[in-house]
Amino acid sequence: MNTGGRLIAGSHNRNEFVLINADENARIRSLQELSGQTCQICGDDIELSVNGELFVACNECAFPVCRPCYEYERREGNQACPQCKTRYKRIKGSPRVQGDDEEDDDDDLDLDHDGMMDPELVAEAALSSRLNTGRGGSPGSQIPLLTYGDEDDDMYSDRHALILPPSTGYGNRVHPAPFTDSSYAPSQARSMVPQKDIAEYGYGSVAWKDRMEVWKKRQAEKLHVIKHDVNDDEELDDPDMPMMDEGRQPLSRKLPIRASRINPYRMLILCRLAILCLFFHYRILHPVNDAYGLWLTSVVCEIWFAVSWILDQFPKWYPIQRETYLDRLSLRYEKEGKPSGLAPVDVFVSTVDPLKEPPLITANTVLSILAVDYPVDKVACYVSDDGAAMLTFEALSDTAEFARKWVPFCKKFSIEPRAPEWYFCQKMDYLKNKVHPSFVRERRAMKRDYEEFKVKINALVATAQKVPEEGWTMQDGTPWPGNNVRDHPGMIQVFLGHSGVRDTDGNELPRLVYVSREKRPGFDHHKKAGAMNSLIRVSAVLSNAPYLLNVDCDHYINNSKAIREAMCFMMDPQSGKKVCYVQFPQRFDGIDRHDRYSNRNVVFFDINMKGLDGIQGPIYVGTGCVFRRQALYGFDAPKKKKPPGKTCNCWPKWCCLCCGLRKKGKTKAKDNKTNLKDTTSTQIHAVENIQEGAIVAVSNVEKRSEANQLKLEKKFGQSPVFVASAVMQEGGVPRNASPACLLREAIQVISCGYEDKTEWGKEIGWIYGSVTEDILTGFKMHCHGWRSVYCMPKRPAFKGSAPINLSDRLHQVLRWALGSVEIFLSRHCPIWYGYGGGLKWLERFSYINSVVYPWTSLPLIVYCSLPAVCLLTGKFIVPEISNYAGILFMLMFLSIAVTGILEMQWGGVGIDDWWRNEQFWVIGGASSHLFALFQGLLKVLAGVDTNFTVTSKAADDGAFSELYIFKWTTLLIPPTTLLIINIIGVIVGVSDAISNGYDSWGPLFGRLFFALWVIVHLYPFLKGMLGKQDRMPTIIVVWSILLASILTLLWVRVNPFVAKGGPVLEICGLGCGN
């Protein structure tokens, strides 16, 4: 698509369509030039027909052929279209040739009316009828277009980009309009030898027989090679010889966990469940009479922990791994001498505030996408700027210019990763496996160019720190449309992918599009979910790839073959049709070696997600995910046809007849009733057709088509171009769309009111209602019967940055937990939503656990406070332990430890990662989850939106300096309080044991173990609070001591250490009065 280097901005509701001429040379070109078409045989322009319409020779594929070439082909050639090989029909005004007598006198535009009931034909028909007449006016009405005071004479509504001939009947097929953009041009006809007729390649000819003999000879040679490689005592695994071609083999396979590892794990889970039942049987039947409140509280907390463990444990019952075959993918879809058959992919990158999300990081992500190892004509990158920042726009413009150098360098030398910031800073031998003599010289030059690029981006960031009072202006003096962040039109700019823009080697580049959706006061824009849905619609209008990849602006492609890895699952002809998305694990850069706050989240990505992959697939985690577009549109997964029922032959026939007699009779009666109804309906329609003629049938088809079109518009919105693209399962833009229309429709679909009274955010696209829209979106797709796939290539597909600072990490977890609370309190809660669909029970357990876990913060905080209470009061939650109770407790702790060891074994997780995950589960549960729970309740029930802000207080320099930055936040108070009261409890308990003698040490052991368990889990939090100077901030100490003192005084007031009747006074027996 060629926009002439102009930024397209506008508002559909306000009839604005502004062309901001960033390039002075592009002012002369008009939109009418985008609609030219030439004959693909002789190169002449295609003229108009006798009716004033554009001449179309073939109604099947609309291959561009002028009338002289069409008539010559019918008279002297084989009378067939060069592209689709369909026989040419006579068009009005053309002389008849031999064979025309067999055809009707009707024009070749007439089609069967039944075909219009196909959704694609319905959408195309609506596209023709609505866009030939314009929107809401007569065909000749003009819509004023605003270009900052000057009306653009080249753009009128009667020159709508979907240039269609007037309809000659509702059943007529929509004709494609001309276009010059190579990305939308029809596939070229294969070259034919002029001396040969096309019929020579038909079945039964000598040439066909020769080709068959050559094919058989090649198959025999392949078979000989395979048999030669196999040992004499071995047999071929597949007796079907045609399947020996590796290109026909499956593109991926499952690798189940070895039975020697998974079977003991499953047996241990069952044993642990039995031990848990015995444990609760003992706990409930043996209360602590002198500390009944403590005992009851502890039992309630333990029951909640047990339920939480069940929801987390059983979805890991079927863990699997997967392996992909990229060579088979190439053999199947990338054949030598032919265009690539790989499916197109649209890549989404979302960003909001360039001051919080540095443009340099976003630029590296975009560069890694543009340099991906995938056909350039199959990749389109869409960057969503939800903050309408001119800084992002200018940075993306410079990124597009630098990509002209970076992309050919990456592909020439096959470097990894293809994000320049991370490639140049990696500590490794960059000369390894490099044999090209010019590599060192070109690498040095490229590093110098990248450093200049960084300086330019940093200069833009420095300039953007202070916004002028009049707002930003572009290079040609035009005011930046996004100066008002909350009130601005939609903006689209195509940086790469249009004609004339190539890399330094002269090769094409992937498409790069800047998108900023329209925002107006009074509209709910739904944050990231709304931005992603806008990208879905824009990409559907401009490129409409059948697959989508979404990444955060700070997650770059670390493996250039990541998209190919996903296509091994999506494009597998056997198992790929039911896959809604392929999720990759998240990997991070810049994390300290010990991963103090479990930022890598290895246990979740390497254990939990593998377990879900064996059920119905992993949950969607918000980034690094390849989607099927049809699944995002809310369509159900394709269902397998059930095989016909079979009668068991192990029972006598009379038994089977007796058992199935009644059921068979009911089925037969139902079929008879249905057949009778269908027959009656057919007869009635036949009588009507006889009486009223064929006009009645045509009108019925029109009504049904209009009803289907209205249903599609109610679901997807009022854009005919988008509706037409939505029903195309294989992707691709409507063939009758010109670039001018695509730009106009793209502005419409990103308008702020487009989603009103549609199913966007409810059943289509990213689902609204939670800040963690990722969980909700994946859950809806699984409820529709789709399954997802977890792909873990050896080289991580994506890498990103994570907050390693304690406060930032807690704030991130707070946001995730808040989204789970919102889902729990919504109608989409997996506890009561989605029954009767395609969601499996163990998959539902996982989703329930993902929305219930913030509620665990309440029993967790109470349970972590019990050790301090027990040490201060001298009471305990367990009575005197008997031998039976001691065995139960030992078995419980042993089963927990062994379960963790076995999970680490089959998941490939180290003990450090596992222990850090356990520690941060307590830290996050005692802080972020608790605040998220209260914040979610206030937001959903009371409508109060409370935000916990994080502000920086101090900073240090050096390696991982961010790790030691202290940022004050209220999230730090609860864990600090728990830590202080447990330390005080330990001190008081040990002091009391020392003063009371040897006998008091035995009962103290259980209480000390309980308190030390809490302190050890909170140790990373304590270390983070102390910082690099090993000194806790004063404000945290003051707040925590104050809260601990209040709780201590409250306990003393409620249950003092002295007896309730007062102190017992005894006479000492000494005569003090004497």
Short mmCIF file of N, CA and C in Angstrom, two decimals, residues 119 155 207 255 348 366 593 604 635 652 663 745 1017:
data_model
loop_
_atom_site.label_atom_id
_atom_site.label_comp_id
_atom_site.label_asym_id
_atom_site.label_seq_id
_atom_site.Cartn_x
_atom_site.Cartn_y
_atom_site.Cartn_z
N PRO A 119 -21.29 -17.24 3.80
CA PRO A 119 -20.97 -15.98 4.48
C PRO A 119 -20.04 -15.08 3.69
N MET A 155 -10.45 13.69 -3.38
CA MET A 155 -11.10 12.64 -2.61
C MET A 155 -12.57 12.99 -2.42
N ALA A 207 2.55 -36.22 -22.33
CA ALA A 207 3.34 -35.46 -21.36
C ALA A 207 2.97 -35.84 -19.93
N LEU A 255 5.92 -35.20 23.27
CA LEU A 255 6.94 -35.98 23.97
C LEU A 255 6.47 -36.16 25.42
N PHE A 348 1.55 -7.60 16.42
CA PHE A 348 1.05 -6.45 17.17
C PHE A 348 2.05 -6.08 18.27
N VAL A 366 10.68 -3.74 17.49
CA VAL A 366 10.23 -3.63 16.11
C VAL A 366 11.31 -4.12 15.15
N ARG A 593 21.52 -12.76 39.38
CA ARG A 593 21.83 -14.19 39.30
C ARG A 593 21.00 -15.02 40.26
N PHE A 604 6.15 -21.67 37.19
CA PHE A 604 4.91 -21.54 36.44
C PHE A 604 5.11 -21.91 34.97
N PHE A 635 -15.57 -17.51 16.91
CA PHE A 635 -16.12 -18.69 16.27
C PHE A 635 -15.79 -19.94 17.08
N PRO A 652 -25.71 -61.66 22.03
CA PRO A 652 -26.64 -62.21 21.03
C PRO A 652 -27.41 -61.10 20.33
N LYS A 663 -35.21 -47.09 21.20
CA LYS A 663 -34.42 -45.95 20.72
C LYS A 663 -34.47 -45.86 19.21
N GLU A 745 -11.44 2.96 5.40
CA GLU A 745 -12.08 2.00 6.31
C GLU A 745 -11.25 1.78 7.56
N HIS A 1017 10.66 -17.74 54.99
CA HIS A 1017 9.96 -17.41 53.75
C HIS A 1017 9.99 -15.92 53.47
#
